[in-house]
Amino acid sequence: MSATFALPVPSSTGSLEQYIQAVNRLPMLTQEEESELATRYHDQNDLEAARRLVMSHMRVVVSIARGYAGYGLPQADLIQEGNIGLMKAVKRFEPSRGVRLFSFAVHWIKAEIHEFILRNWRLVRIATTKPQRKLFFNLRSMKKNMSALSDSEAREIAEDLGVRPEEVLEMETRMTGQDIALLADDGDDDGYAPIDWLADSEHEPVRQIEKKAVDRLQSEGLHEALATLDARSRRIVEARWLADDSGATLHELAAEFGVSAERIRQIEAKALQKMKAALAA
């Protein structure tokens, strides 16, 4: 459904703020209008009705996506993922059950955003089971204050979420842990830093030869894998994953190629799969 009709995205409106202002100006639907449009879509495959249902609830996606700003991911990408969840909700929505689309869509919007965060935020990759995911997304709100959890608090949260207290404490450590500087402060000439206690084997001749060989093989393998892609796919992969800075967003590339952000994501996924197959060959 997302590829069938056009929806506003930040790249097409000029900026994220302009996009938010645009979707906030879209009219909300009454329950009668919502029911009529949903019936037209499901009974007659009326895509214009589906488009109106989606657009009238895009402000909901923006509101939900703002709640995930603390994970360090682009807000525009979070909104785009939430819009995908909204479209899935519209596709499955049945007005005959007496539930408003807003209430029904919240689950699908959050689920899509959660999956995006799990795929892209490195600390969350340990959350592979449903209880662990629930723990990650609820731990911050369940803590009573900013101080470290006590054993009794960890046991209480673990019981509520169906995980072990050890998992609660480990997740808290990962989410709140601070980076430790390996080097001593410039003004601390007499002190020792963690780097002083680490063995340095990188400059051994054998290690240097091995490292150069591995670097050469990896570089050649990556070059060969990229060579299997068409020009557009290669540009997307390089801009997203091989750039020196933080990399381009889906919306920036969508604007560059004149397609939707969802189409860019599909091309990216297919390209990475093709590269993985080439590297494994």
Short mmCIF file of C-alpha atoms in Angstrom, two decimals:
data_model
loop_
_atom_site.label_atom_id
_atom_site.label_comp_id
_atom_site.label_asym_id
_atom_site.label_seq_id
_atom_site.Cartn_x
_atom_site.Cartn_y
_atom_site.Cartn_z
CA MET A 1 0.00 0.00 0.00
CA SER A 2 2.85 2.39 0.73
CA ALA A 3 4.10 2.21 -2.84
CA THR A 4 0.67 2.79 -4.37
CA PHE A 5 -0.06 6.35 -3.27
CA ALA A 6 2.19 9.20 -2.20
CA LEU A 7 2.39 10.42 1.38
CA PRO A 8 4.22 13.52 2.60
CA VAL A 9 7.72 12.88 3.93
CA PRO A 10 10.24 15.34 5.42
CA SER A 11 12.31 15.42 2.24
CA SER A 12 9.32 16.50 0.15
CA THR A 13 8.24 19.25 2.56
CA GLY A 14 11.70 20.79 2.98
CA SER A 15 12.48 19.96 6.61
CA LEU A 16 11.29 17.86 9.52
CA GLU A 17 9.65 20.84 11.22
CA GLN A 18 7.77 21.76 8.04
CA TYR A 19 6.65 18.15 7.72
CA ILE A 20 5.35 18.13 11.30
CA GLN A 21 3.51 21.40 10.73
CA ALA A 22 2.02 19.99 7.53
CA VAL A 23 0.68 16.79 9.11
CA ASN A 24 -0.67 18.72 12.11
CA ARG A 25 -2.78 20.77 9.71
CA LEU A 26 -4.39 17.65 8.21
CA PRO A 27 -8.02 17.34 9.37
CA MET A 28 -9.04 14.64 11.81
CA LEU A 29 -11.95 12.34 10.94
CA THR A 30 -15.16 11.80 12.83
CA GLN A 31 -16.03 8.24 13.80
CA GLU A 32 -18.65 8.12 11.04
CA GLU A 33 -16.19 9.34 8.39
CA GLU A 34 -13.55 6.90 9.62
CA SER A 35 -15.97 3.97 9.48
CA GLU A 36 -17.16 4.92 5.99
CA LEU A 37 -13.62 5.24 4.62
CA ALA A 38 -12.47 1.97 6.19
CA THR A 39 -15.48 0.17 4.73
CA ARG A 40 -14.80 1.63 1.28
CA TYR A 41 -11.17 0.52 1.44
CA HIS A 42 -11.85 -3.04 2.56
CA ASP A 43 -14.95 -3.66 0.44
CA GLN A 44 -13.96 -1.79 -2.72
CA ASN A 45 -10.16 -1.52 -2.40
CA ASP A 46 -10.58 2.27 -2.53
CA LEU A 47 -6.99 3.51 -2.16
CA GLU A 48 -8.10 7.12 -1.84
CA ALA A 49 -10.07 6.12 1.26
CA ALA A 50 -6.98 4.37 2.64
CA ARG A 51 -4.88 7.45 1.93
CA ARG A 52 -7.27 9.68 3.86
CA LEU A 53 -7.26 7.26 6.81
CA VAL A 54 -3.46 7.24 6.91
CA MET A 55 -2.99 10.98 6.49
CA SER A 56 -5.53 11.87 9.16
CA HIS A 57 -3.49 9.88 11.71
CA MET A 58 0.05 10.90 10.72
CA ARG A 59 0.14 13.40 13.59
CA VAL A 60 -0.26 10.39 15.91
CA VAL A 61 2.91 8.87 14.46
CA VAL A 62 4.82 12.10 15.08
CA SER A 63 3.66 12.18 18.69
CA ILE A 64 4.67 8.55 19.30
CA ALA A 65 8.01 8.89 17.49
CA ARG A 66 8.99 11.82 19.72
CA GLY A 67 8.87 9.46 22.67
CA TYR A 68 11.83 7.55 21.22
CA ALA A 69 14.12 10.54 20.69
CA GLY A 70 16.50 9.33 23.41
CA TYR A 71 17.86 6.44 21.36
CA GLY A 72 20.07 8.61 19.15
CA LEU A 73 18.37 7.72 15.86
CA PRO A 74 17.16 10.28 13.27
CA GLN A 75 13.68 11.51 14.12
CA ALA A 76 12.74 11.47 10.44
CA ASP A 77 13.55 7.77 10.19
CA LEU A 78 11.54 7.00 13.34
CA ILE A 79 8.55 8.82 11.85
CA GLN A 80 8.92 6.99 8.55
CA GLU A 81 8.96 3.63 10.33
CA GLY A 82 5.95 4.67 12.37
CA ASN A 83 4.12 5.59 9.16
CA ILE A 84 4.76 2.07 7.89
CA GLY A 85 3.18 0.71 11.06
CA LEU A 86 0.21 3.06 10.55
CA MET A 87 -0.32 1.77 7.01
CA LYS A 88 -0.23 -1.81 8.30
CA ALA A 89 -2.85 -0.86 10.88
CA VAL A 90 -5.13 0.68 8.22
CA LYS A 91 -4.83 -2.49 6.16
CA ARG A 92 -5.97 -4.63 9.12
CA PHE A 93 -8.48 -2.22 10.68
CA GLU A 94 -12.07 -3.46 10.97
CA PRO A 95 -14.48 -0.67 11.98
CA SER A 96 -17.21 -3.22 12.72
CA ARG A 97 -15.46 -4.09 15.96
CA GLY A 98 -16.33 -0.69 17.38
CA VAL A 99 -12.75 0.44 18.03
CA ARG A 100 -11.36 3.73 16.72
CA LEU A 101 -8.42 3.54 14.33
CA PHE A 102 -6.32 5.66 16.72
CA SER A 103 -6.50 3.00 19.47
CA PHE A 104 -5.91 0.16 17.01
CA ALA A 105 -2.98 1.82 15.25
CA VAL A 106 -0.90 2.63 18.34
CA HIS A 107 0.27 -0.98 18.67
CA TRP A 108 1.34 -1.23 15.02
CA ILE A 109 3.12 2.14 15.06
CA LYS A 110 5.09 1.30 18.20
CA ALA A 111 5.91 -2.20 16.95
CA GLU A 112 7.44 -0.87 13.74
CA ILE A 113 9.47 1.77 15.60
CA HIS A 114 10.65 -0.83 18.11
CA GLU A 115 11.86 -3.09 15.30
CA PHE A 116 13.73 -0.19 13.70
CA ILE A 117 15.47 0.65 16.99
CA LEU A 118 16.35 -2.99 17.57
CA ARG A 119 17.95 -3.17 14.12
CA ASN A 120 19.93 0.03 14.44
CA TRP A 121 20.88 0.72 18.05
CA ARG A 122 23.93 -1.35 19.01
CA LEU A 123 23.12 -1.72 22.72
CA VAL A 124 19.72 -3.19 22.03
CA ARG A 125 21.00 -6.11 20.03
CA ILE A 126 21.14 -8.17 23.23
CA ALA A 127 17.34 -7.87 23.46
CA THR A 128 16.42 -10.86 21.31
CA THR A 129 13.46 -12.32 23.20
CA LYS A 130 10.07 -10.70 23.76
CA PRO A 131 10.62 -10.29 27.55
CA GLN A 132 14.04 -8.69 26.92
CA ARG A 133 12.56 -6.24 24.43
CA LYS A 134 9.82 -5.38 26.90
CA LEU A 135 12.50 -4.84 29.54
CA PHE A 136 14.50 -2.49 27.32
CA PHE A 137 11.57 -0.30 26.34
CA ASN A 138 10.07 -0.12 29.86
CA LEU A 139 13.05 0.02 32.21
CA ARG A 140 13.48 3.79 32.06
CA SER A 141 9.87 4.54 32.94
CA MET A 142 9.72 1.88 35.68
CA LYS A 143 12.68 3.28 37.60
CA LYS A 144 11.54 5.42 40.52
CA ASN A 145 14.52 7.77 40.33
CA MET A 146 17.83 8.34 38.54
CA SER A 147 19.89 6.39 41.08
CA ALA A 148 21.00 2.80 40.56
CA LEU A 149 18.44 0.06 41.15
CA SER A 150 18.50 -1.72 44.49
CA ASP A 151 18.19 -5.50 44.59
CA SER A 152 14.58 -5.26 45.76
CA GLU A 153 13.68 -2.83 42.95
CA ALA A 154 15.36 -5.07 40.38
CA ARG A 155 13.39 -8.08 41.66
CA GLU A 156 10.13 -6.10 41.49
CA ILE A 157 10.74 -4.99 37.90
CA ALA A 158 11.87 -8.48 36.90
CA GLU A 159 8.67 -9.99 38.30
CA ASP A 160 6.50 -7.46 36.44
CA LEU A 161 8.28 -8.03 33.10
CA GLY A 162 8.89 -11.78 33.33
CA VAL A 163 12.70 -11.72 33.32
CA ARG A 164 15.44 -12.51 35.83
CA PRO A 165 16.68 -9.79 38.24
CA GLU A 166 20.16 -10.29 36.78
CA GLU A 167 18.84 -9.30 33.34
CA VAL A 168 17.31 -6.12 34.78
CA LEU A 169 20.60 -5.11 36.39
CA GLU A 170 22.60 -5.96 33.25
CA MET A 171 20.26 -3.91 31.06
CA GLU A 172 20.46 -0.97 33.44
CA THR A 173 24.26 -1.13 33.32
CA ARG A 174 24.27 -1.12 29.53
CA MET A 175 21.82 1.76 29.29
CA THR A 176 23.35 4.01 31.94
CA GLY A 177 27.03 3.08 31.82
CA GLN A 178 29.51 5.84 31.11
CA ASP A 179 32.49 5.60 28.80
CA ILE A 180 35.83 5.40 30.60
CA ALA A 181 38.76 7.31 29.13
CA LEU A 182 41.69 5.10 28.27
CA LEU A 183 44.13 8.02 28.42
CA ALA A 184 45.00 10.08 31.48
CA ASP A 185 44.04 13.77 31.66
CA ASP A 186 46.54 16.14 30.08
CA GLY A 187 47.34 17.71 33.44
CA ASP A 188 47.78 14.42 35.29
CA ASP A 189 51.42 13.55 34.61
CA ASP A 190 51.84 11.27 37.61
CA GLY A 191 48.62 9.27 37.37
CA TYR A 192 47.94 6.03 35.58
CA ALA A 193 45.19 5.48 33.06
CA PRO A 194 43.61 2.15 31.98
CA ILE A 195 45.72 2.16 28.83
CA ASP A 196 48.86 1.82 30.96
CA TRP A 197 47.75 -1.66 32.06
CA LEU A 198 46.96 -2.99 28.59
CA ALA A 199 49.45 -5.12 26.72
CA ASP A 200 50.33 -3.86 23.27
CA SER A 201 50.81 -6.71 20.84
CA GLU A 202 49.74 -4.86 17.72
CA HIS A 203 53.29 -3.90 16.74
CA GLU A 204 54.68 -7.43 16.82
CA PRO A 205 55.95 -8.32 13.32
CA VAL A 206 53.70 -11.38 12.97
CA ARG A 207 50.63 -9.38 14.00
CA GLN A 208 51.48 -6.62 11.54
CA ILE A 209 51.77 -9.10 8.64
CA GLU A 210 48.49 -10.79 9.62
CA LYS A 211 46.71 -7.44 9.92
CA LYS A 212 47.86 -6.27 6.49
CA ALA A 213 46.73 -9.55 4.93
CA VAL A 214 43.30 -9.36 6.56
CA ASP A 215 42.87 -5.68 5.61
CA ARG A 216 43.77 -6.45 2.01
CA LEU A 217 41.33 -9.38 1.80
CA GLN A 218 38.52 -7.38 3.41
CA SER A 219 39.12 -4.40 1.17
CA GLU A 220 39.22 -6.53 -1.96
CA GLY A 221 36.14 -8.48 -0.85
CA LEU A 222 34.17 -5.33 -0.16
CA HIS A 223 35.21 -3.83 -3.49
CA GLU A 224 34.16 -6.98 -5.34
CA ALA A 225 30.83 -7.12 -3.46
CA LEU A 226 30.09 -3.49 -4.31
CA ALA A 227 30.93 -4.21 -7.94
CA THR A 228 28.00 -6.65 -8.09
CA LEU A 229 25.52 -3.81 -7.46
CA ASP A 230 23.94 -1.45 -9.91
CA ALA A 231 24.88 2.23 -9.67
CA ARG A 232 21.87 3.28 -7.60
CA SER A 233 22.20 0.43 -5.10
CA ARG A 234 25.92 1.08 -4.73
CA ARG A 235 25.32 4.78 -4.13
CA ILE A 236 22.75 3.98 -1.41
CA VAL A 237 25.01 1.47 0.38
CA GLU A 238 28.02 3.77 0.26
CA ALA A 239 26.03 6.77 1.47
CA ARG A 240 24.36 4.84 4.29
CA TRP A 241 27.20 2.62 5.53
CA LEU A 242 30.55 3.66 4.09
CA ALA A 243 30.48 7.44 4.49
CA ASP A 244 33.06 9.11 6.72
CA ASP A 245 30.38 10.98 8.66
CA SER A 246 27.15 9.62 10.18
CA GLY A 247 25.80 8.63 6.77
CA ALA A 248 22.79 9.75 4.77
CA THR A 249 19.24 9.23 6.00
CA LEU A 250 16.56 7.38 4.08
CA HIS A 251 14.79 10.67 3.38
CA GLU A 252 17.90 12.38 2.01
CA LEU A 253 18.43 9.53 -0.45
CA ALA A 254 14.72 9.45 -1.27
CA ALA A 255 14.93 13.11 -2.26
CA GLU A 256 18.07 12.45 -4.32
CA PHE A 257 16.49 9.64 -6.35
CA GLY A 258 12.93 10.95 -6.38
CA VAL A 259 11.37 7.91 -4.71
CA SER A 260 9.89 7.16 -1.28
CA ALA A 261 12.00 6.45 1.79
CA GLU A 262 10.42 3.00 1.96
CA ARG A 263 11.65 2.28 -1.58
CA ILE A 264 15.18 3.32 -0.54
CA ARG A 265 15.00 0.93 2.40
CA GLN A 266 13.89 -1.91 0.12
CA ILE A 267 16.77 -1.25 -2.30
CA GLU A 268 19.23 -1.06 0.61
CA ALA A 269 18.06 -4.36 2.09
CA LYS A 270 18.26 -6.14 -1.27
CA ALA A 271 21.72 -4.69 -1.95
CA LEU A 272 23.10 -5.74 1.43
CA GLN A 273 21.72 -9.24 0.93
CA LYS A 274 23.38 -9.44 -2.48
CA MET A 275 26.70 -8.21 -1.03
CA LYS A 276 26.51 -10.75 1.79
CA ALA A 277 26.03 -13.54 -0.73
CA ALA A 278 28.98 -12.27 -2.78
CA LEU A 279 31.25 -12.12 0.27
CA ALA A 280 30.27 -15.65 1.31
CA ALA A 281 30.99 -17.09 -2.13
#
